[in-house]
Coordinates of C-alpha atoms in Angstrom, one line a residue:
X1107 CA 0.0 0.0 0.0
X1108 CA 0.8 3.7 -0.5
X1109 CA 1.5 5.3 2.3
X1110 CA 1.0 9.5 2.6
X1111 CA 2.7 11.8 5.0
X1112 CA 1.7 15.6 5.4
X1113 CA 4.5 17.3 6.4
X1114 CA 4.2 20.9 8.3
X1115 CA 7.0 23.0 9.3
X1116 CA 5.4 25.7 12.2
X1117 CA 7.7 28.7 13.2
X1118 CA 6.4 29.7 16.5
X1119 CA 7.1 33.4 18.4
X1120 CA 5.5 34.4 21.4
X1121 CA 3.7 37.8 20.5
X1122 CA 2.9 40.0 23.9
X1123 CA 1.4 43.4 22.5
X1124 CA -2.3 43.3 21.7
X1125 CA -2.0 45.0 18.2
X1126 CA -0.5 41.9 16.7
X1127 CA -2.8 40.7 14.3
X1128 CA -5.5 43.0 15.8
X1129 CA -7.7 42.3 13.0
X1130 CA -8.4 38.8 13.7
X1131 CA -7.4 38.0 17.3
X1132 CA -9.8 39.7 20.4
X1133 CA -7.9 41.7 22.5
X1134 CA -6.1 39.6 25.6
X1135 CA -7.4 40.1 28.7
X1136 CA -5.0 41.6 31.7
X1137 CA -2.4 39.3 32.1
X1138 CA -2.9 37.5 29.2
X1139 CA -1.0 37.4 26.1
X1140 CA -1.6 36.1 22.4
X1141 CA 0.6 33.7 21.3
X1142 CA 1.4 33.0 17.2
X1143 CA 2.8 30.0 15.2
X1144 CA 3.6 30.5 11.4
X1145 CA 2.4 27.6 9.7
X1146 CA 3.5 26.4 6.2
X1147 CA 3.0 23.4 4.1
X1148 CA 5.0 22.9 1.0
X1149 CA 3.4 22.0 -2.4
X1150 CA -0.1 22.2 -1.1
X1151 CA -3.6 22.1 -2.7
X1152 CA -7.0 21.6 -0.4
X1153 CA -7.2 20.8 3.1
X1154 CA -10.9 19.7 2.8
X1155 CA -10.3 17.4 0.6
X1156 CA -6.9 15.3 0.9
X1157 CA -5.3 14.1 -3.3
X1158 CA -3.8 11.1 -4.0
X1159 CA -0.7 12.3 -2.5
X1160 CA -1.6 13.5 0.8
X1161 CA -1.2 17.2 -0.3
X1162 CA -3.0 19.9 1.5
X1163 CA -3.2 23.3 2.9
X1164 CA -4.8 25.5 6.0
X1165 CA -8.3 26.8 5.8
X1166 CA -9.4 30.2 7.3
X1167 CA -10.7 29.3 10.7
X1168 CA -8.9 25.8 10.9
X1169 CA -7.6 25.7 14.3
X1170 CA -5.3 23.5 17.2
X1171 CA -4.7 22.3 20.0
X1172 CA -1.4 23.9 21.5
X1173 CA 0.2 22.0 24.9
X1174 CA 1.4 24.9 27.5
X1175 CA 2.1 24.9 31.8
X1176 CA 3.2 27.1 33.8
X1177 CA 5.1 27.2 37.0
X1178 CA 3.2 25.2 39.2
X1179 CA 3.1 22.0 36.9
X1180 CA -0.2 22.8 35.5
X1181 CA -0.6 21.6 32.1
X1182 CA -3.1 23.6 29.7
X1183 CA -4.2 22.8 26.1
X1184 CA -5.0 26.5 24.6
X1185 CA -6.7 27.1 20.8
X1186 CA -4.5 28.7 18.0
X1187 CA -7.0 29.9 14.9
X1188 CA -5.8 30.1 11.5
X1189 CA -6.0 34.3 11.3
X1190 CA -4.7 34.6 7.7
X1191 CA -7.1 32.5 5.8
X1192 CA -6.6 30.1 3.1
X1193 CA -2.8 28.9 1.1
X1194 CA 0.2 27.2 2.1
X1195 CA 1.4 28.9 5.4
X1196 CA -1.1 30.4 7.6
X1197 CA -1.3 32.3 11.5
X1198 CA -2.5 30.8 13.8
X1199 CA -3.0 32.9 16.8
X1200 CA -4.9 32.9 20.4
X1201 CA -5.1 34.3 23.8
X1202 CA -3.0 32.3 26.3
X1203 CA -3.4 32.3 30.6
X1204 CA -0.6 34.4 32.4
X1205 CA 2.0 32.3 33.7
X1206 CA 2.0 29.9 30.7
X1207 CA 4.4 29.0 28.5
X1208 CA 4.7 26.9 25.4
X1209 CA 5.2 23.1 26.2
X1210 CA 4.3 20.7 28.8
X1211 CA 5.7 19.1 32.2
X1212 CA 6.6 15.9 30.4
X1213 CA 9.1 18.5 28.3
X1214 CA 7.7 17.9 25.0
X1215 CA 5.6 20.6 23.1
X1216 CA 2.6 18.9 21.8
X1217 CA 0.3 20.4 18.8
X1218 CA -2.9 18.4 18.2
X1219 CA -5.2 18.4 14.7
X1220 CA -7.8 19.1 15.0
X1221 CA -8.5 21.2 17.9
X1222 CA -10.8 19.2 20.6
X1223 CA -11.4 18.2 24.2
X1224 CA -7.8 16.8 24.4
X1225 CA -6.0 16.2 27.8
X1226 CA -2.8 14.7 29.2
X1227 CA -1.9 12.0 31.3
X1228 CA 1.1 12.8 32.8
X1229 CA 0.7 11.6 36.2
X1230 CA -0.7 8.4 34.8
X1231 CA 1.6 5.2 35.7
X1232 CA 1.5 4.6 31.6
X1233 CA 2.1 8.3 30.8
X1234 CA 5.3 7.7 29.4
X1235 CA 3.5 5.4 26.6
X1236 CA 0.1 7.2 26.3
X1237 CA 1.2 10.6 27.3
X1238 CA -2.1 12.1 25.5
X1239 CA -5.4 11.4 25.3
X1240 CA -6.7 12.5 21.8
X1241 CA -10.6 13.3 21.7
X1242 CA -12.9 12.5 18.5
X1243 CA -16.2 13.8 19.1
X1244 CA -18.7 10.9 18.4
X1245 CA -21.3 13.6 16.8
X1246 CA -20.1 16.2 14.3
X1247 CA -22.8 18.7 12.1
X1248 CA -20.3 20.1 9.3
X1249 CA -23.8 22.3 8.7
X1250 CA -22.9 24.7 11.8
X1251 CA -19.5 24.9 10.9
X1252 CA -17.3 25.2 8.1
X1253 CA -16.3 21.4 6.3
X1254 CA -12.9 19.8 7.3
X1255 CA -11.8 16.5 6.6
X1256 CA -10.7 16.5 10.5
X1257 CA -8.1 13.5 10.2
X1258 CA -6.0 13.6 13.7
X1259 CA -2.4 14.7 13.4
X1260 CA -0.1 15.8 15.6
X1261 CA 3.5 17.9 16.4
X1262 CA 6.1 17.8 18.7
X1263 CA 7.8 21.4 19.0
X1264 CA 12.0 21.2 18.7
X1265 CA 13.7 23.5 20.9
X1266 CA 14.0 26.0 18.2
X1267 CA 9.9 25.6 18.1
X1268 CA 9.9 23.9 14.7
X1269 CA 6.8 21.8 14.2
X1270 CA 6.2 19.0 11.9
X1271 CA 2.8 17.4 12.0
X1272 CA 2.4 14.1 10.5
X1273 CA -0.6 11.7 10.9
X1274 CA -1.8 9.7 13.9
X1275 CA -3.4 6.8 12.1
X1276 CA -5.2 6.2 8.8
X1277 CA -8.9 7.0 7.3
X1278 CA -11.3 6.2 4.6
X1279 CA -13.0 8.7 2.6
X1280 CA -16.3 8.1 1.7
X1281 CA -18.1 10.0 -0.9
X1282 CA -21.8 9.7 -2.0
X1283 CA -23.3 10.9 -5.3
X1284 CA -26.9 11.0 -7.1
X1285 CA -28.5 12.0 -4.0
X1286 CA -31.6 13.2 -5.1
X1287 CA -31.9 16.8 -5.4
X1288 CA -34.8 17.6 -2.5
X1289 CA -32.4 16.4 0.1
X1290 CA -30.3 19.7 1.2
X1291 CA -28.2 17.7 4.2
X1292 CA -27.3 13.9 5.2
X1293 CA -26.5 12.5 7.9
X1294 CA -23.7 9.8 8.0
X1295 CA -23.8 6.9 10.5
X1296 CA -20.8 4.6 10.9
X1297 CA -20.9 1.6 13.8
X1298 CA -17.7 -0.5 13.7
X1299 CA -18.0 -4.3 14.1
X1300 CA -14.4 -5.1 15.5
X1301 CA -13.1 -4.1 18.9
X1302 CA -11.6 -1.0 17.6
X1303 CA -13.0 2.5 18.9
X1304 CA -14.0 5.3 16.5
X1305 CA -14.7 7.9 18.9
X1306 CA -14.4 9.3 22.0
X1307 CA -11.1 9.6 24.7
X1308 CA -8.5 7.7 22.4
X1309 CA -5.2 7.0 23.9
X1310 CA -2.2 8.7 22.5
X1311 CA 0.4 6.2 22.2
X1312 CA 4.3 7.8 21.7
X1313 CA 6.4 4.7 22.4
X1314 CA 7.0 2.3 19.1
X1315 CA 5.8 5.3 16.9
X1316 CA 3.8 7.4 17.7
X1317 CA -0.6 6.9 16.5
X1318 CA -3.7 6.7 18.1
X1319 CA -4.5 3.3 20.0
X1320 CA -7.9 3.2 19.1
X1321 CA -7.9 -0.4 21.0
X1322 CA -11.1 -2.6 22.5
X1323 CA -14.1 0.0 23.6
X1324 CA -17.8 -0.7 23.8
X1325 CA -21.0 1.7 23.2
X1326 CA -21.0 5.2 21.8
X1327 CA -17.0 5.0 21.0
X1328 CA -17.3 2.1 18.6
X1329 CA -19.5 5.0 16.4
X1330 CA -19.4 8.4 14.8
X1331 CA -22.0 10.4 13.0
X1332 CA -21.3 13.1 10.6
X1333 CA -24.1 15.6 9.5
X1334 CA -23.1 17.2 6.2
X1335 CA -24.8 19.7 3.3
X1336 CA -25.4 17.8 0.0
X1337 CA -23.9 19.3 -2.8
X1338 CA -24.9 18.4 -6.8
X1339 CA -26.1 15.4 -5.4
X1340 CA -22.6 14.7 -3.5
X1341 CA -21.4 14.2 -0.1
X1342 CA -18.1 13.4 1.5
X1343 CA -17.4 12.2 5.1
X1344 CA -13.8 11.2 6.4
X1345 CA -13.7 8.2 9.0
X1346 CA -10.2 8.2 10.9
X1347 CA -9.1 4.9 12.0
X1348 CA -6.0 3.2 13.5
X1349 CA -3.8 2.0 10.9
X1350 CA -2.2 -1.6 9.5
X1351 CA -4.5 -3.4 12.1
X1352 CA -7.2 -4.9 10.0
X1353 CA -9.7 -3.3 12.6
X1354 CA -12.6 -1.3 10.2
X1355 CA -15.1 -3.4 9.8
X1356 CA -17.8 -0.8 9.3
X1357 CA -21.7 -0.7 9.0
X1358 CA -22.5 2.5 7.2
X1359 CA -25.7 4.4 6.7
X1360 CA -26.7 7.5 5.1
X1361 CA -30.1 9.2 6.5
X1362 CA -31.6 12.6 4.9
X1363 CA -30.8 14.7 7.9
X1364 CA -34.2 16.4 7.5
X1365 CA -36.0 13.4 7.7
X1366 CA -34.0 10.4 8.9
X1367 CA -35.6 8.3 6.2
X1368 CA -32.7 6.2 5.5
X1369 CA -31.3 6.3 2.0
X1370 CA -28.3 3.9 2.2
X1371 CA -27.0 1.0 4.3
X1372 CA -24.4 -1.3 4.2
X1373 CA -22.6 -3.9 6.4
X1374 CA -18.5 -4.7 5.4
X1375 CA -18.6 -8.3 5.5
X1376 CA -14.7 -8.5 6.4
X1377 CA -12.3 -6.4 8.6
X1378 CA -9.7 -4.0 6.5
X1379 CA -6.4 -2.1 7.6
X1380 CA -4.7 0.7 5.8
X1381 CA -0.6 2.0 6.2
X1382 CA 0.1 5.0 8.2
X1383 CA -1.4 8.4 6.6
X1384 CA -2.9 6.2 3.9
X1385 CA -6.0 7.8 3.0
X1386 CA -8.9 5.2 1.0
X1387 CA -11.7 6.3 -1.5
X1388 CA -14.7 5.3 -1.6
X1389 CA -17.2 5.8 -3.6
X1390 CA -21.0 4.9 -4.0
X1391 CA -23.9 5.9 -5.7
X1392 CA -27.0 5.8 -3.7
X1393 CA -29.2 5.1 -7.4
X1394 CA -31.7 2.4 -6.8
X1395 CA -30.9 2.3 -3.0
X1396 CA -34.4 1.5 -1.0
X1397 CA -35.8 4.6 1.1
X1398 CA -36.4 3.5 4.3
X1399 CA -38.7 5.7 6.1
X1400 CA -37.9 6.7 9.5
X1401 CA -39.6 4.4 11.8
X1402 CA -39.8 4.4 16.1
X1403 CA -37.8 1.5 17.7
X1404 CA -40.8 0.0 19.2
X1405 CA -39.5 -2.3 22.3
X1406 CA -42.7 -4.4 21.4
X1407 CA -41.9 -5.4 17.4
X1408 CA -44.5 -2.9 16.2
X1409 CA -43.8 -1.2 13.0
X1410 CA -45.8 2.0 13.9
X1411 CA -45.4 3.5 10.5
X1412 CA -48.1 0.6 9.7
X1413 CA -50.3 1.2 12.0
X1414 CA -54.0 2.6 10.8
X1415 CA -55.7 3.6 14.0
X1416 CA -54.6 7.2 14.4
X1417 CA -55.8 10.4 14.8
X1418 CA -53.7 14.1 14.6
X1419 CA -53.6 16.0 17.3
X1420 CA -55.3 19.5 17.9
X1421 CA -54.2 21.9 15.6
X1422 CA -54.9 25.2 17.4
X1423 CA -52.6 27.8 18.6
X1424 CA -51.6 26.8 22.8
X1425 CA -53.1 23.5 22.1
X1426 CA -51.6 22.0 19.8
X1427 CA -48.4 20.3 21.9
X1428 CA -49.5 16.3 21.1
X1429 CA -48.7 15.8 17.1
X1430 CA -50.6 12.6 17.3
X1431 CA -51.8 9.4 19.0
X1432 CA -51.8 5.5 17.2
X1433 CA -52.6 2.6 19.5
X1434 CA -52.7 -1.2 18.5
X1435 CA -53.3 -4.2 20.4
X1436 CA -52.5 -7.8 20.8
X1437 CA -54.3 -10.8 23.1
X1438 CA -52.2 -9.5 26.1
X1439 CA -51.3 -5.6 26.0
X1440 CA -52.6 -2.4 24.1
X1441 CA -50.0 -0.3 22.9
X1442 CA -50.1 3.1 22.7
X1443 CA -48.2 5.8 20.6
X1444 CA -48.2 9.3 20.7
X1445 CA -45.7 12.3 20.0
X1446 CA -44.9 15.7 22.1
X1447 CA -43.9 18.6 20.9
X1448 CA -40.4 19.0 22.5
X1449 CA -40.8 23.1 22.8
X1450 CA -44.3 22.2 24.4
X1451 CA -43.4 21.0 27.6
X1452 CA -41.2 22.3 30.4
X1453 CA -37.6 22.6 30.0
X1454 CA -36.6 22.9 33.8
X1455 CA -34.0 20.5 35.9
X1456 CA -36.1 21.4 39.1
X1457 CA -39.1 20.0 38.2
X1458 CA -39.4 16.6 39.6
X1459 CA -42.4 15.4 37.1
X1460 CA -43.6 18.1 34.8
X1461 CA -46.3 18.0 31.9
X1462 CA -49.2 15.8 33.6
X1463 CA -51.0 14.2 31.1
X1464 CA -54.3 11.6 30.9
X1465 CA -55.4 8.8 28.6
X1466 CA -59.1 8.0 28.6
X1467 CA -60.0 4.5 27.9
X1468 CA -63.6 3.8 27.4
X1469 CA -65.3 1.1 25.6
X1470 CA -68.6 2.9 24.3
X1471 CA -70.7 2.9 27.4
X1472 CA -71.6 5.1 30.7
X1473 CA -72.1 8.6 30.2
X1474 CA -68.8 10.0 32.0
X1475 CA -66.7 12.0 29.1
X1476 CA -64.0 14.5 29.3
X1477 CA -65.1 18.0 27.9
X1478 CA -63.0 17.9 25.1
X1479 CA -64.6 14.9 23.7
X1480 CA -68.2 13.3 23.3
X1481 CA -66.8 9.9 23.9
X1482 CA -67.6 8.2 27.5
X1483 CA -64.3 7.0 29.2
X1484 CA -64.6 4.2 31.9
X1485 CA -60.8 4.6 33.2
X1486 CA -58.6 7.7 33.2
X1487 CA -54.9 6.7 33.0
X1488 CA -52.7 9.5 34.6
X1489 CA -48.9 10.4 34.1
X1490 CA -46.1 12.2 33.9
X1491 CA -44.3 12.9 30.6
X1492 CA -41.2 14.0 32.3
X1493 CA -39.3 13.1 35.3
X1494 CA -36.2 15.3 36.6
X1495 CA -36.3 16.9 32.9
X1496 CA -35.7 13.8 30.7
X1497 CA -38.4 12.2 28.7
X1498 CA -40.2 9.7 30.6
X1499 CA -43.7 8.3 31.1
X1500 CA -44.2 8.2 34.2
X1501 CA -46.9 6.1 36.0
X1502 CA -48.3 4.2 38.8
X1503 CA -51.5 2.9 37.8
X1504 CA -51.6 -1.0 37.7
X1505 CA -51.1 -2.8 34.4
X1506 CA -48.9 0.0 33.4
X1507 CA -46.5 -3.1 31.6
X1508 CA -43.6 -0.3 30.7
X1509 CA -42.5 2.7 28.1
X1510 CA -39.7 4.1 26.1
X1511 CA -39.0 7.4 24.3
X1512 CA -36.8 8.5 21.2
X1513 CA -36.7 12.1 19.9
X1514 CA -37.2 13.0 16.9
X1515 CA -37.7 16.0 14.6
X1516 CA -38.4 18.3 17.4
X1517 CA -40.9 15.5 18.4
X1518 CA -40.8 13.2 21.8
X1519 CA -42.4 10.3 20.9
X1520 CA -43.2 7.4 23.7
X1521 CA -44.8 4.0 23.5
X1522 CA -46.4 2.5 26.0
X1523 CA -47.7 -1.0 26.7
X1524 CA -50.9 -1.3 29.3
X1525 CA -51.8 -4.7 30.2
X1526 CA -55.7 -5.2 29.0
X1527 CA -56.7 -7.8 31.9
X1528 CA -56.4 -4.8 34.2
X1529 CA -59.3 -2.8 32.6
X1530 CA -62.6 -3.7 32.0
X1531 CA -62.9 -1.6 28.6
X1532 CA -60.0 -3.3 27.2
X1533 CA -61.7 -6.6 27.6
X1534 CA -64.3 -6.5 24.6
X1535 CA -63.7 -6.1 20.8
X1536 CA -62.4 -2.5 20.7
X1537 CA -61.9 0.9 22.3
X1538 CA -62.1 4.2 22.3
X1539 CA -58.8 6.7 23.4
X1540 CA -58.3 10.8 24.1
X1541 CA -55.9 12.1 25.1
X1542 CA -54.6 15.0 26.6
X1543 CA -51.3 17.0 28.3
X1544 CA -51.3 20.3 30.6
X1545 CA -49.0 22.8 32.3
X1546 CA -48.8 20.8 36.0
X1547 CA -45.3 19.9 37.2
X1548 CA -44.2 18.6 41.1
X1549 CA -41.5 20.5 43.2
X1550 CA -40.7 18.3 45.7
X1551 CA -44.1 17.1 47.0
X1552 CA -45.9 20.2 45.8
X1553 CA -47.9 19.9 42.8
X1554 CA -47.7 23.4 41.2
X1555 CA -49.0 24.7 37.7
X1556 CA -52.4 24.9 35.8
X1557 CA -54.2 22.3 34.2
X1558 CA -54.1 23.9 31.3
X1559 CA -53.9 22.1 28.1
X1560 CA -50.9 22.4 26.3
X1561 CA -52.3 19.0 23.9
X1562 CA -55.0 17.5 22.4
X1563 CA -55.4 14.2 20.6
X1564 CA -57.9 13.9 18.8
X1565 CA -58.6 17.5 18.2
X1566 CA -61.0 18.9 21.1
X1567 CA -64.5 18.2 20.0
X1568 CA -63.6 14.9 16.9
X1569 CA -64.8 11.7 17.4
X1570 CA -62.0 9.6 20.0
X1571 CA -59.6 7.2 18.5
X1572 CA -60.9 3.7 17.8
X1573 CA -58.5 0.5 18.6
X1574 CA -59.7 -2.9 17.6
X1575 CA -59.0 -5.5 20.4
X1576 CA -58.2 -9.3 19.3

């Protein structure tokens, strides 16, 4: 295999007076100072999009991570911005503490690309072999912020503060075309099958070379998810990952980010490795690809987007909070689902439930109804949609068998399962539901609020929602 090195020689000088590239750099608070690295790469093209042969250059607003301490063995990772925009040698400049100087405790001067949550490990008994710990964010939205291919590298300052960067590992760049021309942003998924991380704290390793030790890690790390403006029908996402170890093994899937219908997916069938730097094209055309609507992770096997019995929620203004309500039953539970509007309900971490809400369950018969609705109700299911400001429904009645959440386009949207043999009006052939939400929360014991509406479903005054019971 090729392998690709990007060389970058950095000049750095310590600049103390404010006026020094004025135009780009705030002014330095008292006892601070801003602090400037000339940056150059030889023979370069586009940083936002790596050639064949590795070659690059700096982007306006690109920016590092820049290893200082100062006196009492505090170590400090500070940002330097690119303040001369794009080309082959850039400034990158930014406001450094008092006290600190260039460098770290462990006597090296560490530069880290891209700029991040990074830390160091000195006191660590392995700090000598993972002296770093290199952060990948597991979520990136290239939509709030300028592109970058964002492939970790790293510098170690000589004395004379000359830097060279060169890579940490490898990645695979992945490019998608014929996206159809409605979708204006995608979202890119990527879950790794092998024991190697994508994301998250990865362990600088400077002993035997020096690359990212993306080794065993379980959960969020083993993914990453880019978010990414389509344009002509094409999309590019960069996946860093630890070289020569055949350890990407991916399962990748493109969603339209407005949607999250899924428009691609596809599962590696064996484990790959690349040589240091190396950086791999890919390229697929999403032409023919099944759309796969979006569809709620039911914890009960339901495919809700198949579901008939369903009614929209109230669409006036104040009261229109629950989108809509679907319910569907088998011999044992009825299952119920419904979405909030997220902006609807309370947004406050000292609210121990907030956003009471009922579900009326009649059969057809008695004459007790809710205002809203003509329908009689024979039991009134009350709960909580929050608890301690996370999405939860909350309740105590019996046969409440259990409920899960997922957000989604600005939308909470719960299922819940209620056991039928604990209600008499889930016992026949079918049943009638309404439901509602209000304004009520709990602080401590004290129920405070209104009981004012903030949902309807069905729409105040419509016939109720109709589930047939086998």
């Amino acid at each position: 295999m090729k392998r690709f090195y990007i060389p970058l020689l950095l000049m750095a000088a310590a600049v103390v007076a404010a006026c020094q590239n004025k135009a780009a750099v705030e002014e330095p608070a008292q006892g601070s100072y801003v602090f400037t690295l000339k940056a150059s790469a030889p023979d370069a093209e586009t940083k936002t999009d790596y050639s064949s042969t590795g070659k690059f250059s700096w982007s306006e607003g690109d920016a590092i991570s820049v290893l200082f301490h100062n006196e009492a063995g505090d170590n400090k990772f500070f940002t330097l911005t690119n303040t001369s925009g794009a080309g082959a040698s850039a400034d990158f400049s930014g406001t450094i503490d008092e006290g600190y100087e260039i460098g770290g405790t462990d006597g090296n001067k560490w530069a880290l690309y891209p700029a991040g949550s990074h830390s160091v490990r000195f006191t660590e008994s392995d700090a000598a072999k993972y002296p770093i710990s290199f952060n990948i964010p597991a979520v990136t939205d290239y939509t709030a912020s300028s592109f970058s291919a964002n492939i970790p590298m790293y510098a170690l300052g000589s004395d004379s503060n000359i830097f060279e960067f060169q890579h940490l590992g490898a990645a695979y760049k992945f490019t998608f075309t014929d996206i159809d021309s409605s979708i204006s942003k995608v979202k890119f998924v990527v879950e790794n099958q092998t024991t190697y991380r994508l994301s998250g704290n990865v362990l600088l390793r400077n002993e035997g070379g020096t690359y990212l030790d993306q080794g065993y890690a379980e959960g969020v790390d083993k993914t990453f998810t880019f978010t990414s403006s389509v344009t002509d029908g094409t999309a590019v996402f960069y996946v860093p990952v630890r070289y020569y170890a055949a350890c990407f093994q991916p399962i990748i899937t493109l969603y339209n980010a407005e949607t999250d219908d899924q428009i691609y997916k596809a599962t590696a069938g064996t484990a790959k490795g690349l040589s240091k730097g190396h950086i791999q094209p890919i390229t697929i055309s999403v032409i023919g690809s099944e759309i796969v609507p979006w569809s709620f992770p039911s914890a009960y096997g339901i495919e809700w987007n198949n579901v008939t019995s369903s009614v929209a929620g109230d669409t006036g203004e104040g009261y229109d909070g629950i989108v809509c309500l679907k319910a569907t039953a088998d011999a044992d539970n009825l299952y119920v689902y419904f979405e909030i509007k997220k902006d609807a309900m309370y947004d406050d971490s000292s609210y121990s439930y907030s956003n009471n809400s009922h579900l009326y369950i009649g059969d057809g018969t008695g004459s007790t109804a809710y205002w809203a609705w003509s329908a009689p109700y024979a039991h009134s299911f009350n709960s909580w949609l929050k608890y301690k400001n996370a999405p939860r429904y909350i309740n105590w009645n019996s046969g409440f068998v259990g409920q899960s959440n997922v957000e989604h386009k600005g939308n909470i949207c719960y299922e819940i399962a209620i056991a039928r043999s604990s209600y008499s009006a889930l016992s026949g052939s079918s049943a009638t539901l309404c439901m509602d939400a209000n304004k009520q929360y709990v602080v401590g014991e004290s129920w405070m609020g209104e009981e004012t509406q903030i949902g309807f479903a069905p729409a105040r005054w419509n016939d109720a929602l109709v589930v047939s019971l086998p």
